[in-house]
Amino acid sequence: MRALLIRRLRPDVAVRMRLTKDFVGGVLLIAIAAVALWSLSGLSQGTMRVVGPAMFPRWVAIAMAIYGTVMVLTSFLREGLSCERLTLRGIVFVTLGILAFAASIRVLGFFIAAPVLGFLSGFAHPHLKIRESLILSIALAIACALLFRVLLGLPIPMLVLPGVSINF
Amino acid sequence: MDFFANLALGFSVAVTVNNLFLCFCGCLLGTLIGVLPGIGPIATIAILLPVTFGLDPVSALIMLSGIYYGAQYGGSTTAILLNIPGEASSVITAIDGHQMAKKGQAGIALGIAALGSFVAGSVSTLLIAAVATPLTKVALFFGPVEYFSLMFMGLIVAVMLASGSVGKAIAMVLFGTLLSTVGPDLTTGQGRMTFGLPWLADGIDVGLIGMGLFGVAEILRNLENPGERQFTEGPIGRLLPGRFDLRRALGPVVRGTGLGAILGILPGNGAVLASYVSYTLEKRRSKTPDQFGKGAIEGVAGPESANNAGAQTSFIPLLTLGIPPNAVMAMMVGGMMIHGIVPGPQIMTQEPSLFWGLIVSMWVGNLMLLVINLPLVGLWVKLLKVPYRLLYVAILLLCCVGVYSLNNEPADVLLLAIFGLLGNLLVKLGFELPPLALGLVLGGMMEENFRQAMLISRGSPLVFIESPLSAVFLALSALWLVIAVSPSIRRRRNEVFVEA
């Protein structure tokens, strides 16, 4: 946006359009506030005397939206830092690993969920060694099972086979 | 005489075989996780919370504080050996500590850090024991109105002491507050912002958010520059500082302890600020300031003591008023709540054995760190040599198991991924996460107190000015805001953070 202004005033200067951190950050704040306000829309505000469920969160969300707007507006006027690039490899495989764990922990049990998480998230690192990653995943699963199930006795389903649930 | 009777009660609780063992395990586990690069105290506490499940409240609390000290100390070890400060408070330690390690004095640096921390910890534990009783009595005069204003002031001060942009810190406090309101309403029980999802109906656990924002997000950040860290190969050297070193370190330790003990009580990262101020102070006082940055023992002894004293005295607002002054303490509140302990003045009066047991176990925890960490330095060094491509998988698994065991709810693990991604995004956009964690815990308390205050005052917001105490707190907050906005102070504030 700033770039647009500069381009109009100084057509001789080459300026690239870029997203600044403040602009994106402000938009993010506004978006979060908007989702919050939308989800609060059915709740009663109450009165000052008997404060309803929606009043406090609504005020907070409005304050967030105001600050987000200020950030967006000032980002047009001030030279800000550009957004860093996202490195997708780490994000994709770590997220996939966690999602796989969430999906399988109750249905298949820890002895399936943990190695799958370990193996999938291993791909997030560029220096992956498949064999090492496999051994690590299984070793970690056994170590965690010993710590959390045997030593601490937390009720984590260990292995669920169709029809039979095995909890040791 | 009460003072000694209380301490004796504390010793009788803390010094049992069972509790000593748990304190030991806590310190060990806390250091183990805290030593891992990129894992600060907040993530360490969150990750290790499930380990305390199944213990009775007193033992759980003792173990939790052991974890807290271990986590604090673990950060210094990585800072000295690897030049990777695991948390903001050991950034300073890394400067001279790592230079000492390069000169082959890693052992002495670790030793003086441990000794200084122990002295600071012991002194500030005594301070806590001394001020707890009178402060708790003061707290009894506080109603919802005063609490609300006090918390408001706390948040303002915390935001001002944040190292980055004040505005962004406020935005994060607001976001944390918003997250705290997810779940059932306090009075009507209606679900707020739950989107009809049953696993949001009880709100979002503080530990879960902690693990997502400070555990998973940190892994994502580290994976962006996956180049292997360089480890200063070389002898650790002897661990115990000689008489000459001790004499040089004595002054910095004493001054650091004093600074840390006072600044630690302040809301926000008081302990971090204390280590910065201590470093600046020692550098100014030194006859050889050019040695700083090249391995001066004063540059390790002072900030480490200040940091530890601050870490200790930040328990004061939590235990006497029930207000967590920083993000790490906010995590501790999360841990206490799981065990049914609501921190505040009522603990001391209603459960004196828990209160004084905790105080004494703080000192025991400090002693244990000294005893177990120095001999175990070799082990931590080995751990640090494990490549990151193996470590992060282990941390990730610990986070997932930890989050799942909070409520045995797979959807919580899903939320973990969401908060991990969100944390990564926020950090990339220049937001700081600790104010969010503080808002998460303080925001919920503020809402409760606000609604009670409105009920008492029959809906008149003027009550916050009519109560003299509350008016003072609000006036102080306004003063802080004015000071923070004034350009000269702003410059000074940046100087303190940049100079060191």
XYZ file of C-alpha atoms in Angstrom:
668
model
C 0.000 0.000 0.000
C 2.821 2.303 0.959
C 4.376 1.191 -2.247
C 1.315 2.458 -4.132
C 1.613 5.858 -2.509
C 5.293 6.105 -3.317
C 4.694 4.955 -6.838
C 2.181 7.724 -7.400
C 4.375 10.421 -5.866
C 7.704 9.252 -7.250
C 7.085 7.316 -10.440
C 10.822 7.198 -11.056
C 11.508 5.039 -7.991
C 10.980 1.333 -8.476
C 9.122 -0.067 -5.473
C 7.929 -3.597 -5.061
C 4.626 -4.346 -3.371
C 5.182 -6.300 -0.228
C 3.282 -7.463 2.809
C 4.572 -6.026 6.044
C 4.440 -7.864 9.359
C 2.284 -5.138 10.864
C -0.257 -5.313 8.055
C -0.639 -9.093 8.246
C -0.559 -9.034 12.071
C -3.321 -6.431 12.145
C -5.448 -8.434 9.717
C -4.929 -11.531 11.866
C -6.094 -9.683 15.003
C -9.179 -8.382 13.200
C -9.945 -11.872 11.907
C -9.673 -13.453 15.369
C -11.850 -10.719 16.849
C -14.413 -11.171 14.078
C -14.678 -14.908 14.688
C -15.075 -14.276 18.419
C -17.769 -11.611 17.912
C -19.644 -13.831 15.481
C -19.634 -16.770 17.888
C -20.809 -14.516 20.735
C -23.697 -13.097 18.730
C -26.348 -15.342 20.278
C -25.361 -14.650 23.898
C -26.799 -11.988 26.139
C -24.799 -8.926 27.018
C -26.554 -8.489 30.344
C -26.650 -5.190 32.204
C -23.884 -3.446 34.092
C -25.437 -4.736 37.286
C -25.800 -8.322 36.220
C -23.113 -8.799 33.634
C -24.106 -11.351 31.015
C -21.915 -14.023 29.485
C -21.096 -12.061 26.354
C -20.094 -8.672 27.785
C -16.514 -9.258 28.865
C -15.367 -11.320 25.875
C -17.144 -8.926 23.522
C -15.312 -5.904 24.928
C -12.017 -7.735 24.701
C -12.689 -8.753 21.100
C -13.668 -5.193 20.166
C -10.450 -3.875 21.751
C -8.484 -6.417 19.728
C -10.228 -5.412 16.523
C -9.521 -1.728 17.223
C -5.842 -2.406 17.772
C -5.732 -4.584 14.673
C -7.233 -1.737 12.644
C -4.667 0.687 14.047
C -1.901 -1.724 13.052
C -3.229 -2.061 9.524
C -3.619 1.716 9.094
C -0.184 2.574 10.458
C 1.390 -0.088 8.297
C 0.457 2.024 5.265
C 2.269 5.027 6.662
C 5.358 3.443 8.101
C 8.080 1.397 6.527
C 7.794 -2.005 8.208
C 9.595 -5.307 8.142
C 8.527 -7.717 5.435
C 6.940 -11.019 6.334
C 9.304 -13.920 6.562
C 8.734 -16.833 4.284
C 7.061 -19.846 5.767
C 9.069 -23.039 5.493
C 6.438 -25.548 4.604
C 8.310 -28.810 5.097
C 8.502 -28.525 8.893
C 4.958 -27.238 9.261
C 3.390 -29.880 7.012
C 5.041 -32.946 8.515
C 4.835 -31.882 12.164
C 1.131 -31.111 11.698
C 0.523 -34.374 9.845
C 2.245 -36.302 12.632
C 0.167 -34.673 15.370
C -3.064 -35.165 13.392
C -2.243 -38.834 12.884
C -1.620 -39.208 16.614
C -4.937 -37.520 17.437
C -6.808 -39.707 14.974
C -5.345 -43.004 16.079
C -4.698 -42.785 19.829
C -8.171 -43.900 20.845
C -9.029 -46.045 17.854
C -5.784 -47.973 17.466
C -3.907 -47.221 20.671
C -0.618 -45.715 21.723
C 1.607 -48.385 20.167
C 0.302 -47.411 16.740
C -0.162 -43.669 17.333
C 3.284 -42.949 18.802
C 5.468 -44.583 16.127
C 3.315 -43.054 13.383
C 3.787 -39.611 14.927
C 7.512 -40.208 15.265
C 7.893 -41.469 11.727
C 5.771 -38.773 10.047
C 7.270 -35.880 11.974
C 10.740 -37.222 11.158
C 10.178 -36.038 7.583
C 10.086 -32.454 8.837
C 13.874 -32.430 9.102
C 15.833 -32.169 5.848
C 18.538 -34.548 7.033
C 16.168 -37.429 7.484
C 17.524 -40.956 7.728
C 14.627 -43.349 7.287
C 16.126 -46.261 9.189
C 17.235 -44.131 12.109
C 13.797 -42.506 12.215
C 12.057 -45.897 12.314
C 14.193 -47.186 15.164
C 13.797 -43.909 17.067
C 9.997 -43.945 16.692
C 9.696 -47.445 18.101
C 12.210 -46.860 20.891
C 10.472 -43.638 21.942
C 7.088 -45.353 21.944
C 8.376 -48.067 24.270
C 10.096 -45.540 26.556
C 6.975 -43.362 26.777
C 4.771 -46.384 27.393
C 7.008 -47.416 30.278
C 7.044 -43.909 31.737
C 3.399 -42.933 31.370
C 1.576 -46.260 31.546
C 3.716 -48.425 33.810
C 5.425 -45.891 36.052
C 2.744 -43.190 36.269
C -0.299 -45.345 35.566
C -2.046 -42.851 33.267
C -5.066 -44.363 31.497
C -3.738 -44.309 27.948
C -5.060 -47.082 25.683
C -1.973 -49.007 24.633
C -3.130 -51.215 21.804
C -6.657 -51.528 20.504
C -7.361 -54.418 18.149
C -10.741 -54.663 16.459
C -13.038 -56.134 19.064
C -10.475 -56.508 21.850
C -8.948 -53.698 23.834
C -5.650 -54.554 25.405
C -4.524 -52.417 28.310
C -1.575 -53.613 30.246
C 8.656 -16.859 66.968
C 5.918 -17.686 64.513
C 8.465 -17.485 61.765
C 10.497 -20.390 63.122
C 7.456 -22.436 64.069
C 6.205 -22.045 60.502
C 9.516 -23.052 59.023
C 9.641 -26.071 61.336
C 6.194 -27.080 60.110
C 7.458 -26.671 56.571
C 10.478 -28.862 57.208
C 8.291 -31.572 58.694
C 6.273 -31.623 55.460
C 9.009 -31.198 52.893
C 11.716 -33.337 54.426
C 10.049 -36.722 54.214
C 11.550 -39.531 52.168
C 8.654 -39.415 49.740
C 8.669 -35.664 49.199
C 12.447 -35.404 49.031
C 12.403 -38.079 46.364
C 9.703 -36.254 44.398
C 11.573 -32.977 44.698
C 14.665 -34.786 43.410
C 12.740 -36.293 40.484
C 11.222 -32.890 39.719
C 14.601 -31.154 39.630
C 16.078 -33.935 37.515
C 13.207 -34.053 35.011
C 12.988 -30.270 34.905
C 16.682 -30.006 34.067
C 16.420 -32.876 31.603
C 13.680 -31.169 29.589
C 14.889 -27.634 30.299
C 18.351 -28.440 28.980
C 16.944 -29.360 25.565
C 17.668 -26.497 23.205
C 14.711 -24.252 22.522
C 12.658 -25.506 25.432
C 12.215 -22.788 28.039
C 10.667 -23.067 31.496
C 7.114 -22.465 30.262
C 7.173 -25.411 27.867
C 9.044 -27.556 30.386
C 6.394 -27.071 33.052
C 3.581 -27.700 30.572
C 5.211 -30.854 29.213
C 5.919 -32.279 32.657
C 2.516 -31.480 34.180
C 1.116 -34.971 33.498
C 3.989 -36.498 35.459
C 2.523 -35.001 38.630
C -0.944 -36.471 38.028
C -1.883 -39.067 40.589
C 0.113 -37.446 43.383
C -1.519 -35.844 46.380
C -1.647 -32.011 46.153
C 1.263 -31.314 48.528
C 3.612 -33.756 46.825
C 2.481 -32.613 43.388
C 3.204 -29.006 44.277
C 6.618 -29.918 45.656
C 7.450 -31.831 42.509
C 6.130 -28.997 40.364
C 8.410 -26.489 42.048
C 11.306 -28.920 41.629
C 10.507 -28.977 37.919
C 10.421 -25.187 37.928
C 13.927 -24.859 39.383
C 15.286 -27.592 37.172
C 13.845 -25.841 34.121
C 15.376 -22.523 35.162
C 18.790 -24.068 35.663
C 18.643 -26.199 32.527
C 18.461 -23.021 30.452
C 21.738 -21.732 31.907
C 23.501 -24.986 31.045
C 22.552 -24.740 27.361
C 23.453 -21.065 27.376
C 26.955 -21.712 28.700
C 27.782 -24.847 26.729
C 26.000 -24.183 23.451
C 25.451 -20.437 23.387
C 21.740 -21.194 22.903
C 19.789 -19.496 25.652
C 16.713 -21.638 26.163
C 14.822 -18.663 27.589
C 15.090 -14.921 27.732
C 16.609 -14.901 31.208
C 19.730 -16.801 30.205
C 20.489 -14.639 27.182
C 22.856 -12.674 29.397
C 24.486 -15.774 30.848
C 25.322 -16.917 27.346
C 27.460 -13.836 26.650
C 30.255 -14.424 29.139
C 29.413 -17.980 30.078
C 29.943 -19.252 26.571
C 33.202 -17.308 26.267
C 34.391 -18.987 29.472
C 33.440 -22.353 27.986
C 35.484 -21.558 24.894
C 38.466 -20.843 27.127
C 38.099 -24.277 28.720
C 36.440 -22.907 31.852
C 32.987 -24.334 31.174
C 33.058 -26.154 34.498
C 33.806 -23.029 36.479
C 31.098 -21.103 34.649
C 28.557 -23.825 35.403
C 29.821 -24.067 38.969
C 29.567 -20.357 39.685
C 26.139 -20.248 38.058
C 24.988 -23.037 40.354
C 26.590 -21.577 43.473
C 25.312 -18.073 42.747
C 21.836 -19.437 42.066
C 21.912 -21.360 45.325
C 22.901 -18.328 47.394
C 20.271 -16.209 45.648
C 17.653 -18.913 46.036
C 18.324 -19.363 49.735
C 18.186 -15.643 50.502
C 15.002 -15.086 48.547
C 13.302 -18.113 50.061
C 13.909 -16.559 53.477
C 12.509 -13.302 52.114
C 9.356 -15.075 50.929
C 8.920 -16.732 54.325
C 9.331 -13.359 56.039
C 6.920 -11.301 53.941
C 4.308 -13.975 53.309
C 2.425 -13.584 56.583
C 2.079 -9.776 56.553
C 1.262 -9.687 52.829
C -1.414 -12.317 53.215
C -3.002 -10.179 55.915
C -3.034 -7.227 53.524
C -4.659 -9.403 50.898
C -7.583 -10.058 53.212
C -8.607 -6.388 52.836
C -8.918 -6.838 49.100
C -12.339 -7.326 47.577
C -13.197 -7.930 43.936
C -12.876 -4.208 43.175
C -9.317 -3.973 44.518
C -8.322 -7.265 42.927
C -9.531 -6.155 39.538
C -7.551 -2.915 39.685
C -4.462 -4.675 41.031
C -4.560 -7.193 38.199
C -5.088 -4.405 35.714
C -1.997 -2.664 37.083
C -0.105 -5.956 36.937
C -0.924 -6.423 33.284
C 0.051 -2.836 32.453
C 3.413 -3.200 34.214
C 3.976 -6.591 32.599
C 3.306 -5.149 29.171
C 5.668 -2.239 29.772
C 8.458 -4.579 30.818
C 8.066 -6.728 27.715
C 11.070 -6.348 25.478
C 9.277 -5.790 22.188
C 6.496 -3.485 21.021
C 4.154 -2.374 23.800
C 1.150 -2.325 21.491
C 1.730 -5.855 20.297
C 2.163 -7.042 23.870
C -1.228 -5.503 24.722
C -2.751 -7.242 21.704
C -1.394 -10.562 22.977
C -2.737 -9.956 26.490
C -6.144 -9.307 24.909
C -5.897 -12.482 22.833
C -4.996 -14.497 25.926
C -7.932 -12.978 27.778
C -10.243 -13.836 24.906
C -9.038 -17.450 24.976
C -9.655 -17.600 28.717
C -13.331 -16.833 28.151
C -13.839 -19.874 25.926
C -15.976 -22.417 27.731
C -18.843 -22.280 30.214
C -19.960 -18.922 31.562
C -19.192 -18.372 35.249
C -22.764 -17.763 36.330
C -25.138 -19.008 33.664
C -23.070 -21.965 32.476
C -23.831 -21.139 28.835
C -21.111 -22.204 26.429
C -19.125 -19.264 25.070
C -17.253 -19.460 21.773
C -17.454 -23.233 21.827
C -18.875 -23.433 18.274
C -21.050 -26.263 19.527
C -18.040 -28.533 19.899
C -18.226 -30.791 22.952
C -14.455 -30.749 23.480
C -14.481 -26.972 23.792
C -17.353 -27.003 26.266
C -15.044 -27.003 29.288
C -12.715 -24.377 27.897
C -9.133 -24.762 26.762
C -6.558 -26.022 29.226
C -3.710 -23.654 30.113
C -1.210 -26.508 29.874
C -2.397 -27.342 26.363
C -1.953 -23.776 25.168
C 1.451 -23.673 26.870
C 2.622 -26.811 25.091
C 1.297 -25.589 21.751
C 2.657 -22.047 21.893
C 5.936 -22.727 23.639
C 6.612 -26.361 22.695
C 5.315 -27.165 19.222
C 5.715 -23.627 17.864
C 9.319 -23.585 19.021
C 9.999 -26.885 17.244
C 8.542 -25.436 14.045
C 10.790 -22.417 14.427
C 13.898 -24.504 15.018
C 13.116 -26.649 11.996
C 13.463 -23.575 9.791
C 17.217 -23.443 10.332
C 18.025 -27.087 10.700
C 21.802 -26.672 10.378
C 23.399 -28.666 13.170
C 24.552 -26.547 16.076
C 28.194 -26.334 16.775
C 29.109 -27.698 20.121
C 32.128 -26.249 21.874
C 34.221 -29.317 22.083
C 36.687 -29.106 24.856
C 37.195 -30.046 28.430
C 34.547 -28.990 30.925
C 37.404 -28.382 33.342
C 37.100 -28.415 37.060
C 33.705 -27.518 38.432
C 34.499 -25.807 41.684
C 35.686 -22.241 41.308
C 38.948 -21.438 43.076
C 39.327 -18.953 45.911
C 40.275 -16.171 43.495
C 37.203 -16.780 41.354
C 34.987 -16.898 44.404
C 36.295 -13.583 45.658
C 35.621 -11.975 42.276
C 32.127 -13.457 42.156
C 31.053 -12.621 45.709
C 30.112 -8.986 45.080
C 28.153 -9.678 41.893
C 26.294 -12.528 43.586
C 25.248 -10.356 46.529
C 24.198 -7.409 44.359
C 22.500 -9.700 41.847
C 20.526 -11.367 44.615
C 19.305 -8.012 45.901
C 18.339 -6.756 42.453
C 16.638 -9.976 41.494
C 14.710 -10.276 44.745
C 13.180 -6.812 44.251
C 12.596 -6.893 40.492
C 11.249 -10.447 40.630
C 8.170 -9.280 42.519
C 7.265 -6.934 39.651
C 4.777 -8.242 37.137
C 6.150 -9.223 33.766
C 9.573 -10.578 33.138
C 11.118 -9.100 36.280
C 13.691 -11.870 36.510
C 14.819 -11.217 32.955
C 15.086 -7.509 33.581
C 17.067 -8.226 36.758
C 19.683 -10.202 34.863
C 20.060 -7.395 32.321
C 20.348 -4.739 35.024
C 22.812 -6.853 36.992
C 25.051 -7.296 33.958
C 25.017 -3.577 33.204
C 25.732 -2.777 36.848
C 28.664 -5.186 37.107
C 30.128 -3.902 33.870
C 29.950 -0.322 35.135
C 31.489 -1.198 38.491
C 34.237 -3.315 37.049
C 37.828 -2.024 36.874
C 38.229 -4.052 33.701
C 34.988 -3.540 31.785
C 36.706 -4.607 28.579
C 36.825 -8.146 29.966
C 33.023 -8.340 29.782
C 31.946 -10.271 26.754
C 35.238 -12.139 26.758
C 34.580 -14.473 29.628
C 34.325 -12.400 32.817
C 33.166 -14.495 35.744
C 31.302 -11.462 37.148
C 29.177 -11.476 33.988
C 27.970 -14.963 34.841
C 27.740 -14.740 38.624
C 25.713 -11.512 38.818
C 23.003 -12.162 36.208
C 22.585 -15.807 37.213
C 22.028 -14.844 40.858
C 19.698 -12.036 39.856
C 17.740 -14.346 37.605
C 17.349 -17.011 40.230
C 16.431 -14.593 43.010
C 13.815 -13.122 40.690
C 12.502 -16.538 39.720
C 12.047 -17.209 43.421
C 10.424 -13.966 44.541
C 7.948 -14.087 41.662
C 6.238 -16.695 43.827
C 5.358 -13.903 46.298
C 2.451 -12.326 44.389
C 1.190 -15.780 43.452
C 1.204 -17.267 46.937
C 0.052 -14.220 48.897
C -2.378 -12.555 46.477
C -3.115 -15.375 44.077
C -1.926 -13.295 41.128
C 0.648 -14.850 38.796
C 3.153 -12.105 37.884
C 4.518 -13.707 34.716
C 3.905 -16.376 32.109
C 5.872 -19.068 33.930
C 3.844 -18.505 37.085
C 0.695 -18.561 34.960
C 1.699 -22.096 33.956
C 2.227 -22.929 37.625
C -1.333 -21.753 38.312
C -2.516 -24.094 35.587
C -0.664 -26.934 37.287
C -2.006 -26.085 40.733
C -5.594 -25.841 39.493
C -5.378 -29.373 38.088
C -4.632 -30.547 41.603
C -7.454 -28.489 43.042
C -5.241 -25.849 44.628
C -6.374 -22.283 44.053
C -3.406 -20.047 44.821
C -4.140 -17.088 47.045
C -4.120 -15.803 50.588
C -6.482 -18.527 51.744
C -3.839 -21.224 51.218
C -1.719 -19.986 54.085
C -4.589 -19.744 56.531
C -6.464 -22.865 55.506
C -3.648 -25.179 54.530
C -0.566 -24.039 56.435
C 1.232 -27.346 55.959
C 0.907 -27.073 52.191
C 2.054 -23.470 52.191
C 5.082 -23.836 54.453
C 5.942 -27.226 52.992
C 6.161 -25.545 49.603
C 8.347 -22.730 50.944
C 10.793 -25.142 52.544
C 10.805 -27.360 49.480
C 11.850 -24.317 47.472
C 15.024 -24.170 49.486
C 15.462 -27.950 49.302
C 14.989 -27.712 45.545
C 17.752 -25.135 45.280
C 20.062 -27.309 47.354
C 19.251 -30.306 45.214
C 20.048 -28.480 42.030
C 23.469 -27.716 43.418
C 24.028 -31.302 44.510
C 22.663 -33.115 41.478
C 23.528 -30.785 38.645
C 27.216 -30.348 39.097
C 27.994 -34.081 39.187
C 25.565 -34.664 36.338
C 27.045 -32.041 34.026
C 28.622 -34.836 31.970
C 25.206 -36.336 31.381
C 23.690 -33.029 30.235
C 26.614 -32.534 27.881
C 25.938 -35.951 26.347
C 22.281 -35.059 25.974
C 23.168 -31.826 24.218
C 25.258 -33.767 21.724
C 22.183 -35.686 20.540
C 21.293 -34.250 17.109
C 18.203 -32.089 16.924
C 16.570 -34.333 14.308
C 16.185 -36.931 17.064
C 15.392 -34.557 19.911
C 12.441 -32.753 18.370
C 10.645 -36.013 17.656
C 10.940 -36.930 21.322
C 9.714 -33.498 22.451
C 6.780 -33.707 20.052
C 5.777 -37.111 21.367
C 6.007 -35.885 24.968
C 3.766 -32.934 24.090
C 1.182 -35.174 22.418
C 1.073 -37.699 25.251
C 0.969 -34.862 27.782
C -1.918 -33.100 26.072
C -3.851 -36.312 25.569
C -3.523 -37.270 29.227
C -4.908 -33.896 30.395
C -8.485 -34.993 29.603
C -8.021 -38.235 27.644
C -9.451 -36.351 24.705
C -8.006 -36.827 21.190
C -9.451 -33.482 20.081
C -7.110 -31.772 22.543
C -4.210 -33.109 20.490
C -5.806 -31.447 17.470
C -5.895 -28.168 19.376
C -2.213 -28.663 20.186
C -1.431 -28.634 16.467
C -3.576 -25.538 15.956
C -1.856 -23.627 18.762
C 1.530 -24.758 17.498
C 0.801 -23.299 14.066
C -0.739 -20.175 15.556
C 2.258 -19.623 17.844
C 4.629 -19.997 14.929
C 2.641 -17.494 12.897
C 2.403 -14.960 15.741
C 6.152 -15.084 16.415
C 6.833 -14.602 12.713
C 4.625 -11.513 12.761
C 6.615 -10.041 15.650
C 4.221 -10.789 18.515
C 5.591 -12.020 21.848
C 3.900 -15.030 23.363
C 4.489 -14.685 27.135
C 1.967 -11.797 27.479
C -0.605 -14.121 25.898
C -0.011 -16.757 28.567
C -0.304 -14.104 31.268
C -3.553 -12.792 29.795
C -4.870 -16.327 29.606
C -4.703 -16.755 33.373
C -5.099 -13.165 34.598
C -7.859 -12.356 32.102
C -10.112 -15.062 33.448
C -9.539 -13.873 37.008
C -10.235 -10.282 35.973
C -13.555 -11.174 34.440
C -14.635 -12.973 37.591
C -13.633 -10.060 39.807
C -15.169 -7.513 37.439
C -18.538 -9.235 37.493
C -18.501 -9.585 41.249
C -17.523 -5.927 41.608
C -20.417 -4.874 39.377
C -22.802 -6.979 41.401
C -21.621 -5.399 44.649
C -21.700 -1.847 43.309
C -25.078 -2.367 41.661
C -23.686 -1.739 38.225
C -21.742 1.429 38.920
C -18.294 1.401 37.318
C -17.407 4.374 39.531
C -16.711 1.898 42.280
C -13.209 1.408 40.890
C -12.410 5.036 41.691
C -14.415 5.238 44.891
C -12.431 2.510 46.594
C -9.244 4.272 47.700
C -6.964 1.266 47.193
C -8.384 0.572 43.760
C -8.037 4.244 42.823
C -4.359 4.135 43.791
C -3.764 1.066 41.632
C -5.497 2.642 38.663
C -3.615 5.915 39.127
C -0.330 3.991 39.215
C -1.312 2.169 36.031
C -2.032 5.482 34.337
C 1.318 6.806 35.540
C 3.086 3.764 34.118
C 1.369 4.266 30.791
C 2.408 7.918 30.645
C 5.977 7.044 31.581
C 6.135 4.292 29.003
C 4.902 6.535 26.216
C 7.310 9.374 27.016
C 10.133 9.213 24.485
C 13.102 9.546 26.849
C 12.031 6.598 28.981
C 11.386 4.615 25.872
C 14.917 5.207 24.742
C 16.306 4.200 28.144
C 14.217 1.049 28.130
C 15.570 0.044 24.769
C 19.083 0.845 25.969
C 18.852 -1.553 28.889
C 17.778 -4.324 26.571
C 20.304 -3.508 23.867
C 23.366 -2.538 25.892
C 23.978 -5.955 27.366
